[in-house]
PDB file of C-alpha atoms in Angstrom:
ATOM      1  CA  MET A   1       8.156   8.893  13.340  1.00 41.00           C
ATOM      2  CA  MET A   2       7.208  10.714  16.529  1.00 41.00           C
ATOM      3  CA  THR A   3       3.458  10.728  17.272  1.00 54.00           C
ATOM      4  CA  GLN A   4       2.086  14.194  17.679  1.00 52.00           C
ATOM      5  CA  PHE A   5      -0.801  15.178  19.912  1.00 49.00           C
ATOM      6  CA  ALA A   6      -2.523  18.564  20.114  1.00 54.00           C
ATOM      7  CA  PRO A   7      -2.156  20.169  23.545  1.00 56.00           C
ATOM      8  CA  SER A   8      -5.066  19.853  25.821  1.00 68.00           C
ATOM      9  CA  ASP A   9      -5.981  23.552  25.577  1.00 86.00           C
ATOM     10  CA  LEU A  10      -6.240  23.199  21.816  1.00 89.00           C
ATOM     11  CA  LYS A  11      -8.499  20.144  22.241  1.00 94.00           C
ATOM     12  CA  GLY A  12     -10.684  22.220  24.543  1.00 94.00           C
ATOM     13  CA  LYS A  13     -10.914  24.969  21.962  1.00 94.00           C
ATOM     14  CA  HIS A  14     -11.796  22.490  19.278  1.00 95.00           C
ATOM     15  CA  ARG A  15     -14.521  20.966  21.444  1.00 96.00           C
ATOM     16  CA  ALA A  16     -15.963  24.383  22.196  1.00 96.00           C
ATOM     17  CA  MET A  17     -15.799  25.341  18.535  1.00 96.00           C
ATOM     18  CA  TRP A  18     -17.863  22.363  17.383  1.00 97.00           C
ATOM     19  CA  ALA A  19     -20.240  22.753  20.302  1.00 97.00           C
ATOM     20  CA  SER A  20     -20.993  26.334  19.200  1.00 96.00           C
ATOM     21  CA  GLY A  21     -23.579  26.911  16.547  1.00 93.00           C
ATOM     22  CA  ASP A  22     -25.705  23.953  15.522  1.00 97.00           C
ATOM     23  CA  TYR A  23     -23.659  21.361  13.599  1.00 97.00           C
ATOM     24  CA  PRO A  24     -26.408  18.707  13.752  1.00 97.00           C
ATOM     25  CA  ARG A  25     -28.593  21.124  11.793  1.00 97.00           C
ATOM     26  CA  VAL A  26     -25.837  21.597   9.192  1.00 98.00           C
ATOM     27  CA  ALA A  27     -25.501  17.821   8.787  1.00 97.00           C
ATOM     28  CA  ALA A  28     -29.239  17.266   8.628  1.00 97.00           C
ATOM     29  CA  ASP A  29     -30.238  20.192   6.430  1.00 97.00           C
ATOM     30  CA  VAL A  30     -27.233  20.486   4.083  1.00 98.00           C
ATOM     31  CA  ILE A  31     -25.526  17.082   3.696  1.00 97.00           C
ATOM     32  CA  PRO A  32     -28.122  14.519   4.960  1.00 96.00           C
ATOM     33  CA  GLU A  33     -27.164  11.801   2.422  1.00 97.00           C
ATOM     34  CA  LEU A  34     -23.383  11.768   2.922  1.00 98.00           C
ATOM     35  CA  GLY A  35     -23.423   9.389   5.904  1.00 98.00           C
ATOM     36  CA  ARG A  36     -25.710   6.954   4.111  1.00 98.00           C
ATOM     37  CA  ARG A  37     -23.471   7.126   1.024  1.00 98.00           C
ATOM     38  CA  LEU A  38     -20.435   6.154   3.138  1.00 98.00           C
ATOM     39  CA  VAL A  39     -22.277   3.271   4.792  1.00 98.00           C
ATOM     40  CA  GLU A  40     -23.389   2.009   1.380  1.00 98.00           C
ATOM     41  CA  ALA A  41     -19.836   2.273  -0.071  1.00 98.00           C
ATOM     42  CA  CYS A  42     -18.425   0.324   2.879  1.00 98.00           C
ATOM     43  CA  ARG A  43     -21.095  -2.372   2.580  1.00 98.00           C
ATOM     44  CA  ILE A  44     -21.924  -2.281   6.255  1.00 98.00           C
ATOM     45  CA  ARG A  45     -24.009  -5.335   7.181  1.00 98.00           C
ATOM     46  CA  PRO A  46     -25.629  -7.001  10.187  1.00 98.00           C
ATOM     47  CA  GLY A  47     -23.361  -8.284  12.905  1.00 96.00           C
ATOM     48  CA  GLN A  48     -20.389  -6.030  12.130  1.00 98.00           C
ATOM     49  CA  ARG A  49     -18.793  -3.955  14.890  1.00 98.00           C
ATOM     50  CA  VAL A  50     -18.456  -0.430  13.513  1.00 99.00           C
ATOM     51  CA  LEU A  51     -16.717   2.722  14.844  1.00 99.00           C
ATOM     52  CA  ASP A  52     -17.691   6.147  13.556  1.00 98.00           C
ATOM     53  CA  ILE A  53     -14.891   8.650  14.331  1.00 98.00           C
ATOM     54  CA  ALA A  54     -15.883  12.285  14.793  1.00 98.00           C
ATOM     55  CA  ALA A  55     -19.476  11.140  14.421  1.00 98.00           C
ATOM     56  CA  GLY A  56     -21.154  14.345  15.419  1.00 97.00           C
ATOM     57  CA  ALA A  57     -24.904  13.599  15.767  1.00 97.00           C
ATOM     58  CA  GLY A  58     -24.560  10.341  13.862  1.00 98.00           C
ATOM     59  CA  ASN A  59     -24.776  11.217  10.169  1.00 97.00           C
ATOM     60  CA  ALA A  60     -23.003   7.947   9.353  1.00 98.00           C
ATOM     61  CA  ALA A  61     -23.367   6.064  12.634  1.00 98.00           C
ATOM     62  CA  ILE A  62     -27.145   5.963  12.539  1.00 98.00           C
ATOM     63  CA  PRO A  63     -27.352   4.533   8.977  1.00 98.00           C
ATOM     64  CA  ALA A  64     -24.753   1.958   9.981  1.00 98.00           C
ATOM     65  CA  ALA A  65     -26.930   0.901  12.906  1.00 98.00           C
ATOM     66  CA  GLU A  66     -29.936   0.796  10.570  1.00 98.00           C
ATOM     67  CA  ALA A  67     -27.904  -1.610   8.405  1.00 98.00           C
ATOM     68  CA  GLY A  68     -27.769  -3.965  11.419  1.00 98.00           C
ATOM     69  CA  ALA A  69     -24.278  -3.212  12.713  1.00 98.00           C
ATOM     70  CA  GLU A  70     -23.206  -2.776  16.319  1.00 98.00           C
ATOM     71  CA  VAL A  71     -22.081   0.833  16.268  1.00 98.00           C
ATOM     72  CA  VAL A  72     -19.962   3.067  18.478  1.00 98.00           C
ATOM     73  CA  ALA A  73     -20.333   6.752  17.634  1.00 98.00           C
ATOM     74  CA  SER A  74     -17.311   8.688  18.982  1.00 98.00           C
ATOM     75  CA  ASP A  75     -16.617  12.382  19.019  1.00 98.00           C
ATOM     76  CA  LEU A  76     -14.408  14.890  20.814  1.00 98.00           C
ATOM     77  CA  THR A  77     -17.585  17.005  21.401  1.00 97.00           C
ATOM     78  CA  PRO A  78     -20.204  15.084  23.381  1.00 97.00           C
ATOM     79  CA  GLU A  79     -22.494  18.052  23.298  1.00 97.00           C
ATOM     80  CA  LEU A  80     -23.534  16.829  19.825  1.00 97.00           C
ATOM     81  CA  PHE A  81     -24.715  13.456  21.190  1.00 98.00           C
ATOM     82  CA  GLU A  82     -28.038  14.718  22.539  1.00 97.00           C
ATOM     83  CA  VAL A  83     -29.398  15.350  19.053  1.00 98.00           C
ATOM     84  CA  GLY A  84     -27.827  12.062  17.923  1.00 98.00           C
ATOM     85  CA  ARG A  85     -29.622  10.071  20.591  1.00 98.00           C
ATOM     86  CA  ARG A  86     -32.937  11.642  19.577  1.00 98.00           C
ATOM     87  CA  ASN A  87     -32.255  10.926  15.908  1.00 98.00           C
ATOM     88  CA  ALA A  88     -31.341   7.330  16.688  1.00 98.00           C
ATOM     89  CA  ALA A  89     -34.490   6.829  18.768  1.00 98.00           C
ATOM     90  CA  ALA A  90     -36.616   8.270  15.953  1.00 98.00           C
ATOM     91  CA  ALA A  91     -34.910   5.835  13.527  1.00 98.00           C
ATOM     92  CA  GLY A  92     -35.597   2.943  15.923  1.00 98.00           C
ATOM     93  CA  VAL A  93     -31.960   1.973  16.467  1.00 98.00           C
ATOM     94  CA  GLU A  94     -29.580   1.786  19.414  1.00 97.00           C
ATOM     95  CA  LEU A  95     -25.887   2.594  19.415  1.00 97.00           C
ATOM     96  CA  THR A  96     -23.149   3.548  21.867  1.00 98.00           C
ATOM     97  CA  TRP A  97     -22.106   7.156  22.128  1.00 98.00           C
ATOM     98  CA  GLU A  98     -18.588   7.750  23.538  1.00 98.00           C
ATOM     99  CA  GLN A  99     -16.405  10.846  23.870  1.00 98.00           C
ATOM    100  CA  ALA A 100     -13.128  10.170  22.109  1.00 98.00           C
ATOM    101  CA  ASP A 101     -10.260  12.049  20.605  1.00 98.00           C
ATOM    102  CA  ALA A 102      -9.537  10.938  17.027  1.00 98.00           C
ATOM    103  CA  GLU A 103      -5.809  11.229  17.710  1.00 98.00           C
ATOM    104  CA  ASP A 104      -5.936   9.121  20.841  1.00 97.00           C
ATOM    105  CA  LEU A 105      -8.787   6.598  20.606  1.00 98.00           C
ATOM    106  CA  PRO A 106      -9.724   4.768  23.776  1.00 98.00           C
ATOM    107  CA  PHE A 107     -10.266   1.479  21.954  1.00 98.00           C
ATOM    108  CA  ASP A 108      -8.223  -1.692  21.681  1.00 98.00           C
ATOM    109  CA  ALA A 109      -6.250  -2.525  18.553  1.00 98.00           C
ATOM    110  CA  ALA A 110      -8.219  -4.392  15.913  1.00 98.00           C
ATOM    111  CA  ALA A 111     -11.450  -3.822  17.836  1.00 98.00           C
ATOM    112  CA  PHE A 112     -13.690  -3.015  14.864  1.00 99.00           C
ATOM    113  CA  ASP A 113     -14.735  -4.649  11.616  1.00 98.00           C
ATOM    114  CA  ALA A 114     -15.212  -1.278   9.980  1.00 98.00           C
ATOM    115  CA  VAL A 115     -14.024   2.250  10.909  1.00 99.00           C
ATOM    116  CA  LEU A 116     -15.813   5.197   9.300  1.00 98.00           C
ATOM    117  CA  SER A 117     -15.598   8.966   9.318  1.00 98.00           C
ATOM    118  CA  CYS A 118     -17.823  11.310   7.385  1.00 98.00           C
ATOM    119  CA  VAL A 119     -16.234  14.772   7.060  1.00 98.00           C
ATOM    120  CA  GLY A 120     -14.998  14.235  10.634  1.00 98.00           C
ATOM    121  CA  VAL A 121     -11.478  12.824  11.153  1.00 98.00           C
ATOM    122  CA  MET A 122     -10.228  15.356   8.603  1.00 98.00           C
ATOM    123  CA  PHE A 123     -10.519  18.070  11.257  1.00 97.00           C
ATOM    124  CA  ALA A 124      -8.051  16.493  13.667  1.00 97.00           C
ATOM    125  CA  PRO A 125      -4.982  18.740  13.457  1.00 96.00           C
ATOM    126  CA  PHE A 126      -2.266  16.060  13.178  1.00 97.00           C
ATOM    127  CA  HIS A 127      -3.245  13.969  10.196  1.00 98.00           C
ATOM    128  CA  GLN A 128      -0.713  11.156  10.492  1.00 98.00           C
ATOM    129  CA  THR A 129      -1.557  10.625  14.121  1.00 98.00           C
ATOM    130  CA  ALA A 130      -5.241  10.401  13.342  1.00 98.00           C
ATOM    131  CA  ALA A 131      -4.613   8.053  10.400  1.00 98.00           C
ATOM    132  CA  ASP A 132      -2.465   5.791  12.589  1.00 98.00           C
ATOM    133  CA  GLU A 133      -5.283   5.592  15.127  1.00 98.00           C
ATOM    134  CA  LEU A 134      -8.033   4.737  12.666  1.00 98.00           C
ATOM    135  CA  VAL A 135      -5.806   2.003  11.171  1.00 98.00           C
ATOM    136  CA  ARG A 136      -4.849   0.659  14.568  1.00 98.00           C
ATOM    137  CA  VAL A 137      -8.426   0.056  15.716  1.00 98.00           C
ATOM    138  CA  THR A 138      -9.465  -1.696  12.462  1.00 98.00           C
ATOM    139  CA  ARG A 139      -9.071  -5.465  12.433  1.00 98.00           C
ATOM    140  CA  ALA A 140      -6.995  -7.202   9.710  1.00 98.00           C
ATOM    141  CA  GLY A 141      -9.156  -7.457   6.678  1.00 98.00           C
ATOM    142  CA  GLY A 142     -11.585  -4.874   8.054  1.00 98.00           C
ATOM    143  CA  THR A 143     -12.908  -1.895   6.177  1.00 98.00           C
ATOM    144  CA  ILE A 144     -11.822   1.776   6.421  1.00 98.00           C
ATOM    145  CA  GLY A 145     -14.198   4.276   4.907  1.00 98.00           C
ATOM    146  CA  LEU A 146     -13.951   8.077   4.774  1.00 99.00           C
ATOM    147  CA  ILE A 147     -15.698  11.014   3.128  1.00 98.00           C
ATOM    148  CA  ASN A 148     -13.517  14.152   3.120  1.00 98.00           C
ATOM    149  CA  TRP A 149     -13.997  17.525   1.487  1.00 98.00           C
ATOM    150  CA  THR A 150     -11.458  18.196  -1.308  1.00 98.00           C
ATOM    151  CA  PRO A 151      -9.154  21.249  -1.434  1.00 98.00           C
ATOM    152  CA  GLU A 152     -10.549  22.207  -4.863  1.00 98.00           C
ATOM    153  CA  GLY A 153     -14.244  21.769  -3.884  1.00 98.00           C
ATOM    154  CA  PHE A 154     -16.620  24.212  -2.279  1.00 98.00           C
ATOM    155  CA  ILE A 155     -15.720  23.516   1.352  1.00 98.00           C
ATOM    156  CA  GLY A 156     -12.042  23.462   0.560  1.00 98.00           C
ATOM    157  CA  ARG A 157     -12.383  26.906  -1.007  1.00 98.00           C
ATOM    158  CA  MET A 158     -14.360  28.085   1.985  1.00 98.00           C
ATOM    159  CA  PHE A 159     -11.529  27.082   4.273  1.00 98.00           C
ATOM    160  CA  ALA A 160      -9.066  28.901   1.984  1.00 98.00           C
ATOM    161  CA  ILE A 161     -11.179  32.040   2.438  1.00 98.00           C
ATOM    162  CA  MET A 162     -11.265  31.543   6.195  1.00 98.00           C
ATOM    163  CA  LYS A 163      -7.496  31.007   6.572  1.00 97.00           C
ATOM    164  CA  PRO A 164      -6.390  34.693   6.634  1.00 97.00           C
ATOM    165  CA  PHE A 165      -8.930  35.367   9.423  1.00 97.00           C
ATOM    166  CA  ALA A 166      -7.945  32.331  11.597  1.00 94.00           C
ATOM    167  CA  PRO A 167      -5.293  32.211  14.353  1.00 90.00           C
ATOM    168  CA  THR A 168      -1.927  30.600  13.498  1.00 91.00           C
ATOM    169  CA  PRO A 169      -2.257  26.823  13.827  1.00 91.00           C
ATOM    170  CA  PRO A 170       0.073  24.885  16.138  1.00 92.00           C
ATOM    171  CA  PRO A 171       3.405  23.604  14.641  1.00 93.00           C
ATOM    172  CA  GLY A 172       2.822  20.501  12.616  1.00 94.00           C
ATOM    173  CA  ALA A 173      -0.932  20.910  12.203  1.00 95.00           C
ATOM    174  CA  GLN A 174      -2.234  20.458   8.639  1.00 97.00           C
ATOM    175  CA  PRO A 175      -5.289  21.961   6.992  1.00 97.00           C
ATOM    176  CA  PRO A 176      -8.436  19.729   6.992  1.00 98.00           C
ATOM    177  CA  PRO A 177      -9.049  19.668   3.192  1.00 98.00           C
ATOM    178  CA  LEU A 178      -5.697  17.895   2.644  1.00 98.00           C
ATOM    179  CA  TRP A 179      -7.650  14.712   3.625  1.00 98.00           C
ATOM    180  CA  GLY A 180      -9.479  15.228   0.327  1.00 98.00           C
ATOM    181  CA  ASP A 181      -6.251  14.938  -1.686  1.00 98.00           C
ATOM    182  CA  GLU A 182      -5.614  11.487  -3.106  1.00 98.00           C
ATOM    183  CA  ALA A 183      -1.861  11.570  -2.724  1.00 98.00           C
ATOM    184  CA  HIS A 184      -2.119  12.794   0.851  1.00 98.00           C
ATOM    185  CA  VAL A 185      -4.500  10.024   1.907  1.00 98.00           C
ATOM    186  CA  THR A 186      -2.433   7.418   0.107  1.00 98.00           C
ATOM    187  CA  GLU A 187       0.646   8.536   2.019  1.00 98.00           C
ATOM    188  CA  LEU A 188      -1.204   8.639   5.349  1.00 98.00           C
ATOM    189  CA  LEU A 189      -2.445   5.054   5.039  1.00 98.00           C
ATOM    190  CA  GLY A 190       0.609   3.664   3.331  1.00 97.00           C
ATOM    191  CA  ASP A 191       1.130  -0.054   2.992  1.00 97.00           C
ATOM    192  CA  ARG A 192      -1.063  -0.811   5.962  1.00 98.00           C
ATOM    193  CA  VAL A 193      -4.102  -0.997   3.653  1.00 98.00           C
ATOM    194  CA  THR A 194      -5.024  -2.869   0.494  1.00 98.00           C
ATOM    195  CA  ASP A 195      -7.735  -2.368  -2.132  1.00 98.00           C
ATOM    196  CA  LEU A 196      -7.551   1.415  -1.673  1.00 98.00           C
ATOM    197  CA  GLU A 197     -10.163   3.185  -3.795  1.00 98.00           C
ATOM    198  CA  LEU A 198     -10.332   6.928  -4.086  1.00 98.00           C
ATOM    199  CA  ARG A 199     -13.381   8.455  -5.859  1.00 98.00           C
ATOM    200  CA  ARG A 200     -14.283  12.103  -6.265  1.00 98.00           C
ATOM    201  CA  GLU A 201     -18.044  12.593  -5.963  1.00 98.00           C
ATOM    202  CA  ARG A 202     -20.357  15.535  -5.394  1.00 98.00           C
ATOM    203  CA  ALA A 203     -22.979  16.288  -2.832  1.00 98.00           C
ATOM    204  CA  VAL A 204     -25.974  18.123  -4.268  1.00 98.00           C
ATOM    205  CA  VAL A 205     -26.969  21.053  -2.020  1.00 98.00           C
ATOM    206  CA  GLU A 206     -30.233  22.800  -2.724  1.00 96.00           C
ATOM    207  CA  CYS A 207     -31.144  24.537   0.527  1.00 95.00           C
ATOM    208  CA  PHE A 208     -29.783  28.083  -0.088  1.00 97.00           C
ATOM    209  CA  ALA A 209     -31.552  30.677  -2.215  1.00 96.00           C
ATOM    210  CA  ASP A 210     -28.339  32.505  -2.990  1.00 96.00           C
ATOM    211  CA  GLY A 211     -24.776  33.147  -1.787  1.00 97.00           C
ATOM    212  CA  ALA A 212     -25.919  35.487   1.017  1.00 97.00           C
ATOM    213  CA  ALA A 213     -28.309  32.798   2.316  1.00 98.00           C
ATOM    214  CA  PHE A 214     -25.424  30.283   2.390  1.00 98.00           C
ATOM    215  CA  ARG A 215     -23.259  32.720   4.314  1.00 98.00           C
ATOM    216  CA  ASP A 216     -25.922  33.630   6.846  1.00 98.00           C
ATOM    217  CA  PHE A 217     -26.767  30.014   7.528  1.00 98.00           C
ATOM    218  CA  PHE A 218     -23.169  28.959   7.987  1.00 98.00           C
ATOM    219  CA  LYS A 219     -22.082  31.949  10.125  1.00 97.00           C
ATOM    220  CA  THR A 220     -25.005  31.139  12.433  1.00 98.00           C
ATOM    221  CA  ASN A 221     -24.716  27.327  12.547  1.00 98.00           C
ATOM    222  CA  TYR A 222     -21.262  26.131  11.527  1.00 98.00           C
ATOM    223  CA  GLY A 223     -18.917  26.055  14.521  1.00 97.00           C
ATOM    224  CA  PRO A 224     -15.665  27.135  12.849  1.00 97.00           C
ATOM    225  CA  LEU A 225     -17.408  30.201  11.363  1.00 98.00           C
ATOM    226  CA  VAL A 226     -19.400  30.959  14.524  1.00 98.00           C
ATOM    227  CA  THR A 227     -16.114  30.993  16.435  1.00 97.00           C
ATOM    228  CA  MET A 228     -14.336  33.059  13.778  1.00 97.00           C
ATOM    229  CA  TYR A 229     -17.035  35.737  13.744  1.00 98.00           C
ATOM    230  CA  ARG A 230     -16.800  35.979  17.489  1.00 97.00           C
ATOM    231  CA  THR A 231     -13.094  36.687  17.292  1.00 96.00           C
ATOM    232  CA  LEU A 232     -13.840  39.377  14.667  1.00 97.00           C
ATOM    233  CA  ALA A 233     -16.447  41.112  16.846  1.00 95.00           C
ATOM    234  CA  GLY A 234     -14.075  43.968  17.560  1.00 95.00           C
ATOM    235  CA  ASP A 235     -13.038  44.394  13.928  1.00 97.00           C
ATOM    236  CA  PRO A 236     -16.168  45.171  11.858  1.00 97.00           C
ATOM    237  CA  ASP A 237     -14.207  45.908   8.697  1.00 98.00           C
ATOM    238  CA  ARG A 238     -12.688  42.449   8.630  1.00 98.00           C
ATOM    239  CA  ALA A 239     -15.968  40.840   9.519  1.00 98.00           C
ATOM    240  CA  ALA A 240     -17.570  42.648   6.609  1.00 98.00           C
ATOM    241  CA  GLN A 241     -14.775  41.473   4.317  1.00 98.00           C
ATOM    242  CA  LEU A 242     -15.389  37.864   5.396  1.00 98.00           C
ATOM    243  CA  ASP A 243     -19.108  38.400   4.827  1.00 98.00           C
ATOM    244  CA  ARG A 244     -18.488  39.538   1.265  1.00 98.00           C
ATOM    245  CA  GLU A 245     -16.050  36.763   0.404  1.00 98.00           C
ATOM    246  CA  LEU A 246     -18.366  34.012   1.759  1.00 98.00           C
ATOM    247  CA  ALA A 247     -21.387  35.382  -0.105  1.00 98.00           C
ATOM    248  CA  ASP A 248     -19.331  35.678  -3.298  1.00 98.00           C
ATOM    249  CA  LEU A 249     -18.201  32.015  -2.864  1.00 98.00           C
ATOM    250  CA  GLY A 250     -21.791  30.871  -2.624  1.00 98.00           C
ATOM    251  CA  ALA A 251     -22.851  32.923  -5.612  1.00 97.00           C
ATOM    252  CA  ALA A 252     -19.936  31.629  -7.724  1.00 97.00           C
ATOM    253  CA  HIS A 253     -21.007  28.011  -7.105  1.00 97.00           C
ATOM    254  CA  ASP A 254     -24.742  28.547  -7.741  1.00 96.00           C
ATOM    255  CA  LEU A 255     -25.578  26.366 -10.763  1.00 96.00           C
ATOM    256  CA  GLY A 256     -29.012  27.948 -11.031  1.00 94.00           C
ATOM    257  CA  GLY A 257     -32.014  27.919  -8.782  1.00 91.00           C
ATOM    258  CA  GLY A 258     -29.874  27.710  -5.665  1.00 91.00           C
ATOM    259  CA  ARG A 259     -28.366  24.384  -6.616  1.00 96.00           C
ATOM    260  CA  MET A 260     -24.725  23.723  -5.723  1.00 98.00           C
ATOM    261  CA  GLU A 261     -22.501  20.700  -5.950  1.00 98.00           C
ATOM    262  CA  TRP A 262     -19.859  20.212  -3.242  1.00 98.00           C
ATOM    263  CA  GLU A 263     -16.994  17.863  -4.151  1.00 98.00           C
ATOM    264  CA  TYR A 264     -15.720  15.269  -1.723  1.00 98.00           C
ATOM    265  CA  LEU A 265     -13.306  12.338  -1.789  1.00 98.00           C
ATOM    266  CA  LEU A 266     -14.803   8.917  -0.996  1.00 99.00           C
ATOM    267  CA  VAL A 267     -12.093   6.629   0.445  1.00 98.00           C
ATOM    268  CA  THR A 268     -12.515   2.874   0.972  1.00 98.00           C
ATOM    269  CA  ALA A 269      -9.794   0.400   1.850  1.00 98.00           C
ATOM    270  CA  GLN A 270      -9.137  -2.824   3.658  1.00 98.00           C
ATOM    271  CA  ARG A 271      -6.747  -3.144   6.623  1.00 98.00           C
ATOM    272  CA  ALA A 272      -3.812  -5.220   5.400  1.00 98.00           C
ATOM    273  CA  ARG A 273      -3.476  -8.685   6.826  1.00 93.00           C
ATOM    274  CA  ALA A 274      -0.242  -9.493   8.567  1.00 75.00           C
TER     275      ALA A 274
END
């Protein structure tokens, strides 16, 4: 199979998109426990060499370092590292921060005991290429651990709402929430892993008073929506439509008192031994 890479201009756009807004705030205020949940599921322990792909500000990388691992936090968008470094210092841990493309990792094969990604690698446009890379850098017998939003869950539905307002993706690109589909992940990893476990779980989100509050927070802080609203600046009717649909999504998922549950797929596996 031919390896696909996104063109450099698309990579630049992706970097700019995630640098816009305030993704570290989204991770810290909305989903603070997801990274720790992933580290726990992967049983990260002292002495392991761990790579966090699309680490952002270290939602999983910092808990891995707190567990005693030697951690490399990698991301296409190094603008996110400043907050990560501050958070790591506050936690009293040290780790390496390195700019890296999930589809073309600058690391040797079998370099890590565990490779993690918490709602990160799912946003690389060519899924098989990204999967090949995360498997490649994991040593035989090492652990692969992922948390990905599901297509049917809250964030998957949000991306379905966003799709009609987004530009046409490049040929071969696949939507991020597919990484939350069990069959898709199983196909991506194939027979290169063993002990594959796929568990649907839910993140409890209690920081939005109502659907409008969710929309306003995300359109201000979440890079994909920040960028989308900028492109809609000259089309107020469509921007208003997106406003309504996002607020309605938040309201539909309010379980009472502003409580929501956002479904994700927790993936753990071992790199197959030769």
